[in-house]
Structure formats: structure tokens, C-alpha cells
Short mmCIF file of C-alpha atoms in Angstrom, two decimals:
data_model
loop_
_atom_site.label_atom_id
_atom_site.label_comp_id
_atom_site.label_asym_id
_atom_site.label_seq_id
_atom_site.Cartn_x
_atom_site.Cartn_y
_atom_site.Cartn_z
CA UNK U 1 125.71 33.45 -46.21
CA UNK U 2 128.29 36.07 -47.37
CA UNK U 3 131.98 34.89 -48.11
CA UNK U 4 134.81 36.12 -45.97
CA UNK U 5 138.59 36.43 -46.72
CA UNK U 6 140.94 34.15 -45.30
CA UNK U 7 142.35 34.86 -41.67
CA UNK U 8 144.17 33.06 -38.92
CA UNK U 9 142.25 30.68 -36.98
CA UNK U 10 141.45 31.08 -33.13
CA UNK U 11 140.05 28.88 -30.80
CA UNK U 12 137.87 30.76 -28.42
CA UNK U 13 138.36 29.02 -25.33
CA UNK U 14 139.46 32.31 -23.68
CA UNK U 15 135.74 33.24 -23.67
CA UNK U 16 134.26 30.32 -21.61
CA UNK U 17 133.76 30.00 -18.20
CA UNK U 18 133.75 26.39 -16.66
CA UNK U 19 130.26 25.16 -15.13
CA UNK U 20 129.33 22.00 -13.86
CA UNK U 21 128.65 18.45 -15.06
CA UNK U 22 125.32 16.56 -14.79
CA UNK U 23 125.65 13.25 -13.14
CA UNK U 24 126.76 10.49 -15.23
CA UNK U 25 123.99 7.99 -16.97
CA UNK U 26 122.06 8.33 -19.74
CA UNK U 27 118.97 10.61 -19.39
CA UNK U 28 115.89 9.58 -21.44
CA UNK U 29 114.72 12.63 -23.56
CA UNK U 30 110.85 13.87 -23.20
CA UNK U 31 108.71 12.90 -26.21
CA UNK U 32 109.78 15.05 -29.27
CA UNK U 33 112.48 16.47 -27.59
CA UNK U 34 116.67 16.43 -28.32
CA UNK U 35 118.02 12.94 -28.09
CA UNK U 36 120.11 13.31 -24.96
CA UNK U 37 122.62 11.61 -23.09
CA UNK U 38 125.02 12.49 -20.19
CA UNK U 39 125.35 16.41 -20.64
CA UNK U 40 128.21 18.62 -19.53
CA UNK U 41 126.52 22.24 -18.73
CA UNK U 42 129.72 24.43 -18.91
CA UNK U 43 128.42 27.81 -19.92
CA UNK U 44 129.47 30.79 -21.85
CA UNK U 45 130.77 33.78 -19.66
CA UNK U 46 130.39 37.18 -20.77
CA UNK U 47 133.75 38.47 -21.99
CA UNK U 48 135.43 40.99 -19.93
CA UNK U 49 131.94 41.46 -17.74
CA UNK U 50 130.96 40.33 -14.14
CA UNK U 51 128.76 37.01 -14.31
CA UNK U 52 125.53 38.28 -12.41
CA UNK U 53 123.96 36.41 -9.38
CA UNK U 54 122.24 33.42 -10.55
CA UNK U 55 118.49 33.24 -9.90
CA UNK U 56 117.10 29.30 -9.60
CA UNK U 57 116.62 27.28 -12.84
CA UNK U 58 112.59 27.41 -12.37
CA UNK U 59 112.30 31.08 -12.20
CA UNK U 60 114.74 31.87 -15.10
CA UNK U 61 113.03 29.26 -17.06
CA UNK U 62 109.42 30.67 -16.11
CA UNK U 63 110.27 34.09 -17.38
CA UNK U 64 112.06 32.94 -20.77
CA UNK U 65 108.60 30.71 -21.48
CA UNK U 66 106.84 34.01 -20.27
CA UNK U 67 108.53 36.77 -22.40
CA UNK U 68 108.81 34.68 -25.56
CA UNK U 69 104.79 34.31 -25.66
CA UNK U 70 104.81 37.58 -27.05
CA UNK U 71 108.20 37.92 -28.29
CA UNK U 72 108.48 34.73 -30.68
CA UNK U 73 105.31 35.60 -32.13
CA UNK U 74 106.18 39.09 -33.33
CA UNK U 75 104.99 39.66 -37.27
CA UNK U 76 108.48 40.18 -38.00
CA UNK U 77 109.26 36.66 -37.63
CA UNK U 78 106.57 35.65 -39.92
CA UNK U 79 103.92 32.53 -39.66
CA UNK U 80 106.81 29.78 -40.27
CA UNK U 81 108.90 30.59 -37.44
CA UNK U 82 110.62 27.67 -35.80
CA UNK U 83 111.57 27.94 -31.99
CA UNK U 84 113.11 25.57 -29.82
CA UNK U 85 114.72 26.04 -25.99
CA UNK U 86 116.19 23.38 -24.40
CA UNK U 87 117.23 23.65 -20.99
CA UNK U 88 120.38 21.12 -20.29
CA UNK U 89 119.77 21.00 -16.53
CA UNK U 90 116.23 19.88 -16.33
CA UNK U 91 116.09 17.99 -19.95
CA UNK U 92 113.06 19.66 -20.98
CA UNK U 93 111.72 21.99 -23.20
CA UNK U 94 111.46 25.80 -22.05
CA UNK U 95 109.42 26.69 -25.17
CA UNK U 96 109.16 25.16 -28.70
CA UNK U 97 107.21 26.05 -31.92
CA UNK U 98 107.56 23.68 -34.96
CA UNK U 99 110.27 21.80 -33.66
CA UNK U 100 109.71 18.96 -36.10
CA UNK U 101 108.73 21.04 -38.79
CA UNK U 102 111.25 20.64 -42.06
CA UNK U 103 112.88 23.84 -42.73
CA UNK U 104 115.37 25.79 -44.74
CA UNK U 105 118.42 26.33 -41.98
CA UNK U 106 120.68 28.00 -44.29
CA UNK U 107 124.20 27.98 -42.88
CA UNK U 108 123.15 26.20 -39.42
CA UNK U 109 123.32 23.26 -41.37
CA UNK U 110 127.07 23.70 -40.82
CA UNK U 111 126.24 22.42 -37.36
CA UNK U 112 125.54 18.73 -38.80
CA UNK U 113 128.16 18.70 -41.45
CA UNK U 114 130.59 19.60 -38.49
CA UNK U 115 129.32 17.01 -35.93
CA UNK U 116 129.60 14.32 -38.70
CA UNK U 117 133.15 15.04 -40.07
CA UNK U 118 134.43 15.49 -36.07
CA UNK U 119 132.68 12.22 -35.31
CA UNK U 120 133.85 10.72 -38.34
CA UNK U 121 137.49 11.23 -38.60
CA UNK U 122 138.25 13.20 -35.31
CA UNK U 123 139.33 16.89 -34.41
CA UNK U 124 143.11 15.71 -34.60
CA UNK U 125 142.87 14.04 -38.24
CA UNK U 126 145.33 16.11 -40.82
CA UNK U 127 144.89 16.50 -44.31
CA UNK U 128 148.14 16.13 -46.33
CA UNK U 129 149.07 17.57 -49.63
CA UNK U 130 151.72 15.40 -50.95
CA UNK U 131 154.09 15.49 -54.25
CA UNK U 132 155.16 12.40 -56.15
CA UNK U 133 157.31 11.15 -58.87
CA UNK U 134 155.57 11.17 -62.12
CA UNK U 135 155.97 8.97 -65.71
CA UNK U 136 159.25 10.53 -66.03
CA UNK U 137 162.24 11.98 -64.67
CA UNK U 138 161.01 15.47 -65.52
CA UNK U 139 157.18 15.26 -64.18
CA UNK U 140 156.15 15.45 -60.88
CA UNK U 141 152.69 15.09 -59.49
CA UNK U 142 150.80 17.41 -56.57
CA UNK U 143 148.16 15.16 -55.27
CA UNK U 144 145.46 17.11 -53.04
CA UNK U 145 144.35 15.74 -49.67
CA UNK U 146 141.27 17.92 -49.72
CA UNK U 147 142.88 20.20 -47.23
CA UNK U 148 140.33 23.08 -47.42
CA UNK U 149 142.87 25.78 -45.52
CA UNK U 150 145.81 24.99 -47.72
CA UNK U 151 147.88 28.23 -48.26
CA UNK U 152 150.41 29.75 -50.62
CA UNK U 153 152.90 29.39 -47.84
CA UNK U 154 152.15 25.55 -47.81
CA UNK U 155 152.64 25.46 -51.63
CA UNK U 156 155.95 27.01 -51.23
CA UNK U 157 157.06 24.90 -48.44
CA UNK U 158 156.37 21.85 -50.71
CA UNK U 159 158.23 23.56 -53.27
CA UNK U 160 161.15 23.61 -51.47
CA UNK U 161 161.13 20.40 -50.14
CA UNK U 162 160.29 18.85 -53.79
CA UNK U 163 163.41 20.85 -54.94
CA UNK U 164 165.58 19.54 -52.25
CA UNK U 165 164.45 15.98 -52.61
CA UNK U 166 165.01 16.19 -56.81
CA UNK U 167 168.54 17.37 -55.83
CA UNK U 168 169.24 14.55 -53.40
CA UNK U 169 168.43 12.30 -56.21
CA UNK U 170 170.56 13.48 -58.70
CA UNK U 171 170.89 16.73 -61.04
CA UNK U 172 167.86 18.58 -61.39
CA UNK U 173 166.13 18.43 -64.21
CA UNK U 174 166.23 21.47 -66.60
CA UNK U 175 162.68 21.47 -66.99
CA UNK U 176 159.85 19.78 -65.07
CA UNK U 177 156.37 19.20 -66.08
CA UNK U 178 153.93 19.47 -62.97
CA UNK U 179 150.45 17.52 -63.12
CA UNK U 180 147.91 17.75 -60.50
CA UNK U 181 146.00 14.80 -59.09
CA UNK U 182 142.52 15.83 -57.60
CA UNK U 183 140.97 12.43 -57.58
CA UNK U 184 140.39 12.57 -53.90
CA UNK U 185 136.84 14.06 -54.90
CA UNK U 186 135.04 13.00 -57.73
CA UNK U 187 131.84 13.93 -59.66
CA UNK U 188 130.38 17.16 -60.19
CA UNK U 189 131.33 20.17 -58.34
CA UNK U 190 128.56 22.07 -58.05
CA UNK U 191 125.18 20.93 -56.01
CA UNK U 192 121.79 21.23 -56.83
CA UNK U 193 119.96 23.89 -55.30
CA UNK U 194 122.73 26.27 -56.09
CA UNK U 195 121.95 29.37 -57.92
CA UNK U 196 124.65 30.00 -61.08
CA UNK U 197 125.28 33.33 -59.70
CA UNK U 198 126.49 32.11 -56.39
CA UNK U 199 129.57 30.45 -58.03
CA UNK U 200 132.47 31.02 -57.49
CA UNK U 201 131.60 34.15 -55.20
CA UNK U 202 129.75 32.45 -52.54
CA UNK U 203 130.75 28.98 -52.95
CA UNK U 204 133.35 27.67 -55.62
CA UNK U 205 133.06 24.27 -57.64
CA UNK U 206 134.39 21.52 -54.70
CA UNK U 207 137.43 20.10 -55.73
CA UNK U 208 140.09 18.50 -53.59
CA UNK U 209 142.34 21.26 -53.63
CA UNK U 210 142.25 24.91 -52.62
CA UNK U 211 144.32 27.77 -52.17
CA UNK U 212 143.84 30.82 -49.49
CA UNK U 213 140.26 30.43 -49.83
CA UNK U 214 140.25 31.85 -53.21
CA UNK U 215 137.02 32.45 -55.24
CA UNK U 216 138.03 30.32 -58.46
CA UNK U 217 136.32 28.01 -61.01
CA UNK U 218 139.23 25.75 -61.17
CA UNK U 219 140.86 25.31 -57.56
CA UNK U 220 142.93 22.38 -59.08
CA UNK U 221 144.74 24.79 -61.78
CA UNK U 222 145.11 27.72 -59.44
CA UNK U 223 146.75 25.40 -56.70
CA UNK U 224 149.01 23.50 -59.03
CA UNK U 225 149.85 26.58 -61.16
CA UNK U 226 151.06 28.47 -57.98
CA UNK U 227 152.88 25.35 -56.93
CA UNK U 228 154.80 25.51 -60.47
CA UNK U 229 155.63 29.19 -60.01
CA UNK U 230 156.79 28.51 -56.36
CA UNK U 231 159.18 25.83 -58.36
CA UNK U 232 160.41 28.57 -60.50
CA UNK U 233 161.34 30.50 -57.48
CA UNK U 234 163.57 27.55 -56.61
CA UNK U 235 165.31 27.69 -59.86
CA UNK U 236 163.46 25.00 -61.60
CA UNK U 237 162.00 25.54 -64.79
CA UNK U 238 158.39 24.42 -64.03
CA UNK U 239 155.12 24.13 -66.01
CA UNK U 240 151.48 23.16 -64.96
CA UNK U 241 150.47 20.82 -67.63
CA UNK U 242 146.90 19.84 -66.48
CA UNK U 243 145.59 16.90 -64.10
CA UNK U 244 147.01 13.21 -63.88
CA UNK U 245 146.69 10.38 -61.40
CA UNK U 246 149.70 9.55 -59.34
CA UNK U 247 150.44 5.79 -60.40
CA UNK U 248 150.62 3.20 -57.68
CA UNK U 249 154.63 2.94 -58.22
CA UNK U 250 155.11 6.41 -57.92
CA UNK U 251 157.58 7.62 -55.37
CA UNK U 252 156.79 10.21 -52.53
CA UNK U 253 159.10 13.20 -53.07
CA UNK U 254 157.61 15.87 -50.33
CA UNK U 255 154.77 15.91 -47.97
CA UNK U 256 152.96 19.05 -46.18
CA UNK U 257 151.00 17.39 -43.46
CA UNK U 258 147.82 19.59 -43.64
CA UNK U 259 145.92 21.15 -41.32
CA UNK U 260 143.09 19.34 -38.64
CA UNK U 261 139.66 18.63 -38.96
CA UNK U 262 139.32 20.90 -36.11
CA UNK U 263 140.81 23.80 -37.60
CA UNK U 264 138.65 23.73 -40.81
CA UNK U 265 135.66 23.02 -38.30
CA UNK U 266 136.41 26.04 -36.47
CA UNK U 267 136.82 28.03 -39.83
CA UNK U 268 133.18 26.62 -41.44
CA UNK U 269 131.62 27.81 -38.21
CA UNK U 270 133.34 30.82 -37.08
CA UNK U 271 133.06 32.76 -40.25
CA UNK U 272 130.64 30.72 -42.14
CA UNK U 273 132.94 29.69 -44.89
CA UNK U 274 130.90 27.73 -47.56
CA UNK U 275 133.93 25.91 -49.58
CA UNK U 276 135.25 24.77 -46.15
CA UNK U 277 132.01 23.21 -45.17
CA UNK U 278 131.69 21.53 -48.75
CA UNK U 279 135.04 20.01 -48.37
CA UNK U 280 134.61 18.70 -44.85
CA UNK U 281 131.39 17.43 -46.53
CA UNK U 282 133.26 15.15 -48.97
CA UNK U 283 135.59 14.55 -46.17
CA UNK U 284 133.07 12.54 -44.40
CA UNK U 285 132.65 10.38 -47.56
CA UNK U 286 136.33 9.61 -47.81
CA UNK U 287 136.18 8.60 -43.86
CA UNK U 288 133.46 6.56 -44.33
CA UNK U 289 134.63 4.61 -47.50
CA UNK U 290 131.93 6.31 -49.29
CA UNK U 291 132.60 7.68 -52.99
CA UNK U 292 133.59 11.16 -52.61
CA UNK U 293 130.81 12.56 -54.57
CA UNK U 294 127.71 14.43 -53.81
CA UNK U 295 125.51 11.17 -53.29
CA UNK U 296 128.42 9.53 -51.62
CA UNK U 297 128.58 12.32 -49.20
CA UNK U 298 125.05 12.83 -48.21
CA UNK U 299 124.90 9.28 -47.20
CA UNK U 300 128.18 9.51 -45.39
CA UNK U 301 126.81 12.32 -43.53
CA UNK U 302 123.52 10.68 -42.57
CA UNK U 303 125.07 7.45 -41.53
CA UNK U 304 127.48 9.73 -38.95
CA UNK U 305 124.62 11.62 -37.98
CA UNK U 306 122.26 8.39 -37.24
CA UNK U 307 125.04 7.00 -35.27
CA UNK U 308 125.45 10.22 -32.95
CA UNK U 309 121.37 9.62 -32.72
CA UNK U 310 120.67 12.80 -33.92
CA UNK U 311 116.98 12.47 -35.44
CA UNK U 312 116.91 12.86 -39.16
CA UNK U 313 112.98 12.68 -39.72
CA UNK U 314 111.94 15.66 -42.00
CA UNK U 315 115.49 16.34 -42.56
CA UNK U 316 117.23 16.59 -46.32
CA UNK U 317 120.82 16.56 -46.54
CA UNK U 318 121.76 18.38 -49.94
CA UNK U 319 125.34 19.85 -49.05
CA UNK U 320 127.32 20.52 -46.32
CA UNK U 321 127.21 24.32 -46.39
CA UNK U 322 123.31 24.98 -46.22
CA UNK U 323 123.65 26.84 -49.52
CA UNK U 324 121.54 24.62 -51.57
CA UNK U 325 117.76 25.75 -51.38
CA UNK U 326 116.78 22.24 -51.67
CA UNK U 327 118.06 21.60 -48.27
CA UNK U 328 115.67 21.03 -45.01
CA UNK U 329 116.65 20.46 -41.65
CA UNK U 330 114.37 20.42 -38.21
CA UNK U 331 115.19 22.14 -34.71
CA UNK U 332 115.08 18.88 -33.00
CA UNK U 333 118.04 17.87 -35.37
CA UNK U 334 120.00 20.66 -34.71
CA UNK U 335 119.07 20.70 -30.75
CA UNK U 336 120.36 16.94 -30.39
CA UNK U 337 123.33 17.92 -32.40
CA UNK U 338 124.31 20.80 -29.86
CA UNK U 339 123.46 18.83 -26.94
CA UNK U 340 125.76 15.94 -28.22
CA UNK U 341 128.57 18.17 -28.58
CA UNK U 342 128.36 19.05 -24.40
CA UNK U 343 128.26 15.12 -23.48
CA UNK U 344 131.32 13.87 -22.16
CA UNK U 345 130.53 10.73 -24.09
CA UNK U 346 131.50 12.53 -27.08
CA UNK U 347 134.66 14.08 -26.61
CA UNK U 348 135.34 14.36 -30.64
CA UNK U 349 132.75 16.80 -30.64
CA UNK U 350 133.66 18.84 -27.49
CA UNK U 351 135.43 21.31 -29.55
CA UNK U 352 132.32 22.37 -31.46
CA UNK U 353 130.99 24.71 -28.83
CA UNK U 354 134.35 26.76 -28.55
CA UNK U 355 134.38 27.21 -32.04
CA UNK U 356 131.08 28.75 -32.49
CA UNK U 357 130.44 32.77 -32.71
CA UNK U 358 130.46 34.97 -29.54
CA UNK U 359 127.73 37.27 -29.66
CA UNK U 360 128.87 40.91 -30.20
CA UNK U 361 132.39 39.70 -30.03
CA UNK U 362 133.62 37.45 -32.98
CA UNK U 363 133.06 35.69 -36.53
CA UNK U 364 129.60 36.32 -38.02
CA UNK U 365 128.32 37.54 -34.75
CA UNK U 366 130.68 40.29 -34.14
CA UNK U 367 129.15 43.54 -33.47
CA UNK U 368 130.89 45.03 -36.66
CA UNK U 369 128.77 42.66 -38.38
CA UNK U 370 125.29 44.40 -36.59
CA UNK U 371 125.08 41.67 -34.35
CA UNK U 372 124.09 42.03 -30.33
CA UNK U 373 125.64 45.98 -30.23
CA UNK U 374 122.56 47.84 -29.52
CA UNK U 375 119.75 48.06 -27.07
CA UNK U 376 117.82 45.35 -26.13
CA UNK U 377 120.28 42.77 -27.26
CA UNK U 378 123.64 44.22 -26.30
CA UNK U 379 123.20 42.82 -22.93
CA UNK U 380 123.59 39.28 -24.39
CA UNK U 381 126.81 40.06 -25.82
CA UNK U 382 129.33 37.50 -24.58
CA UNK U 383 126.70 35.36 -23.20
CA UNK U 384 125.96 33.34 -26.43
CA UNK U 385 127.40 31.35 -28.90
CA UNK U 386 125.79 30.46 -31.73
CA UNK U 387 125.81 29.59 -35.53
CA UNK U 388 124.20 32.20 -37.81
CA UNK U 389 122.26 31.18 -41.33
CA UNK U 390 120.87 33.83 -43.65
CA UNK U 391 119.37 33.26 -47.58
CA UNK U 392 116.91 35.64 -49.27
CA UNK U 393 113.97 34.14 -47.15
CA UNK U 394 115.63 32.35 -44.23
CA UNK U 395 117.07 33.63 -40.77
CA UNK U 396 118.72 31.13 -38.54
CA UNK U 397 120.57 31.34 -35.26
CA UNK U 398 121.28 28.14 -33.20
CA UNK U 399 123.75 27.63 -30.10
CA UNK U 400 124.19 27.97 -26.46
CA UNK U 401 123.08 31.04 -24.22
CA UNK U 402 124.07 31.42 -20.66
CA UNK U 403 120.67 31.66 -18.63
CA UNK U 404 119.90 33.73 -15.68
CA UNK U 405 120.24 30.51 -13.66
CA UNK U 406 123.78 30.12 -15.04
CA UNK U 407 123.08 27.20 -16.78
CA UNK U 408 123.24 26.22 -20.45
CA UNK U 409 120.15 26.62 -22.92
CA UNK U 410 120.21 25.19 -26.21
CA UNK U 411 118.23 27.01 -28.53
CA UNK U 412 117.42 27.23 -32.34
CA UNK U 413 115.60 30.13 -33.90
CA UNK U 414 114.52 29.95 -37.52
CA UNK U 415 112.64 32.21 -39.65
CA UNK U 416 111.56 30.64 -43.25
CA UNK U 417 109.24 32.46 -45.60
CA UNK U 418 110.90 36.08 -44.37
CA UNK U 419 107.96 38.58 -44.36
CA UNK U 420 109.35 40.97 -47.44
CA UNK U 421 107.83 43.98 -45.75
CA UNK U 422 110.33 44.15 -43.26
CA UNK U 423 113.90 44.05 -44.24
CA UNK U 424 116.30 41.65 -43.46
CA UNK U 425 118.32 43.34 -41.28
CA UNK U 426 115.15 44.09 -39.08
CA UNK U 427 114.19 40.22 -39.09
CA UNK U 428 117.67 39.18 -38.30
CA UNK U 429 117.43 41.83 -35.18
CA UNK U 430 114.29 39.91 -33.71
CA UNK U 431 115.94 36.58 -34.09
CA UNK U 432 119.02 38.25 -31.89
CA UNK U 433 116.28 39.52 -29.16
CA UNK U 434 114.84 35.74 -29.00
CA UNK U 435 118.38 34.67 -28.12
CA UNK U 436 118.57 37.76 -26.14
CA UNK U 437 115.33 36.56 -24.13
CA UNK U 438 116.71 33.08 -23.51
CA UNK U 439 119.64 34.86 -21.62
CA UNK U 440 117.39 36.61 -19.27
CA UNK U 441 119.20 39.56 -19.79
CA UNK U 442 116.12 41.69 -21.57
#
């Protein structure tokens, strides 16, 4: 799960081709299957390619089951391979292997974190960063809103607004002390199950501040120090003086509305950004009135997922990114979350699908990352939207595939205890082959 540099967000709606919607009304799930409700079966279409003529759903599913009997049992995938292929038209498994097994899902955990954040706060919820008066006329407090997408440009905007507000109150102070209030999130910034060498390159200690997704150990000092520099650029001799909580009687001076939960989910899913996912994890706790600690975020996320009727048997929620080596999930839990995002009854989750990487095109599935660019998997480019996951001994892919029948197949493929005699790239390619098989193009 490699970190990615900050980039502008794009919503990949243009890569989708609308399909049909199933009749209204709840649909019971077969034993052991994803917990389903009304499911929209809009399907991802090839980007810039002609959609081939559809075959019957029965014929498409029969072929998927037949080819996966050998392709899903390759020694490259090992003996701890988890596979789930769920057909949204028939609401039945096409093929399944160890769907309730407790496995390390790596960054596919971000699907569950995203579902919890969207269900709790909604995609349009914003995370504001504010500036308030301090304990004297020469002090201001920068108050974090837990916005993982906060940028240097946003902080410069806040600095301009702060100087304008101070000027409106009277003569500008000759010097100004800047304090930072990061009390929105509390407790340790490092989760159990994280290797020390991962911090801060793979994930920084979790705090309520961020700036340009920088790999720093103290995101509060980084953001507030930059804000002080931005004030100096506006002609005010400002210095960052450390942390302090804004008092109940402090006065608002300036506000940046912040980015939306939807924009943060888009980034977490598209480029698998660990820091964004961890801040979303804490936002779920804030939204549900829990302490924004690791324990509070775990409780809040589990409660949100239960309310979505996502089965949590054999699931162990540890962090929001899936980086923790102690975290576990099941193919059934992931499948249910993905199915739930297709339901008209859960419009708050609808964006989740469009924010997933598109095979061979975008995010962590783009061709330059070595995904779906050579035969036999290249035929599936543009036909799959899925979340990737990679740890030393785990390779995962979970999302949606357009079958040969033109209908959506929800799939989960996870390798645990990766056979070390094969390279990580080889195992990953075989997981991509399983996904390509679900499309029917190979």
C-alpha cells in the first residue's frame, strides 16, 4: 500500500454506463450470501470501447464458474485464497471459496471505512478549519476540523481572511502568537499492528490537521507553522507557539468551509491514501458521538456497519486504512458493503462505486501501475471498478465487474499467506486474471 502524492480529485462518472434497476422490494439473501436489499444493476462500461453483445445471465455465470474451477485454484494463489463472485441479477453466488474466513484484506478495508463514513456523515458533509481569538489580543488559535484534504492554498486563504478580520477590529498587532487546537481527535496517533518503519512514509501519526498529505510526524506543527508563515506573508509578524484549546468564549475570526466527506472517500479509494482513510475513521467517531480515539473509532465504525446490515462475524476492525497487521475482514462483509452501495435505499453510498479505480485506467489500477495492461487481463480494462489491497503476505481486489451478460458481478479475491516462491507481481497478476474471468472476456 504505497503512499501517493497529492493530486486533484476527479469523479469518474464519465467512465460508467447506466444499466437497469431491479424491481423494488427487499430480496432475501441465500444462506451465507451478502445481505442484500433492492439492488441497482448499473454496470461499468469500457472506456472508449464498444460494449459487446450480451449473452444470457445463465450462460455468463456458467462460464465464470467453469473457468474459475481451475484459474482460482492456481498454486500462485496459495492455499488461503478467498473468492466471492456474487451476481446482482440472480442474487446468488456464481462461485465462492472461504467467504466467511477471517482474512487480512489490506486496503480493501477502506471500502468498509468509506461505507461507515458516508452512512454516518453523508457525502456532502464538510470538515471546516477555523481561526478564533486567543487569550489575548496578540493570540489566535487555528482550530482543526479533521479535513484530510486541507492544502497550503487553503491555509493561505485562511491567513488572508484572518488578517482582514483583525484589521476590521482595530490596528493590527505588531506581533501575533499562533496556537493550534487539534483536540477534535484524541489519543495515540499510531495504531496497533503498524510496523514502526511505516511511520510516517506509509502513514503518518493520526491527527486532526493535515497539509498537502505531507509525510510528517507532527501534522499539527506542520499545518500551524505554515499558517504562521502565511500570516507573515500578509505583513503580520506571526510565530507558531504550540498547541492550545480554543476557549468557549473565543470569537470566530475566519473560516475555511473544508472539503467534503465524499471528496475524501474518493481520494481514499482511488489512490488508496492511508492518511485520508485514518482521518475518515476518526470522523466516524466524531459523527456518532464517540471519543475520536482508536477505541471510539472502532466502536463507531462497527455500529455504522451493523446499521447497514453488513455482517461482522470474523471481522476485526483495527484501523481505517487496513494497514494494521492485526485487522481482519471477510469476503462476505466486503461483498455486502459493495452490494449495499448499489441499493436505491442507500443513496448516501452511491458515490462509492464511481470513486473506485477503473481497471487499466485510473488510480491504483492504472496501466502504469502494472494492472490490466497485458494479455490476458488487458481485455478487462475499463470493465472493472475495484479497490486494491497489498501487504507483504496479502494481495486483494474487491469491486464490480461487468459480465458478458451486461450485468454487474460483485467480486472479492484475497490472497493470504502469499506463496513466497512467486513474486508479488506474479501473484497480483493472477488475482487480476481471476477478475478478468468474471467479465467473461478471458
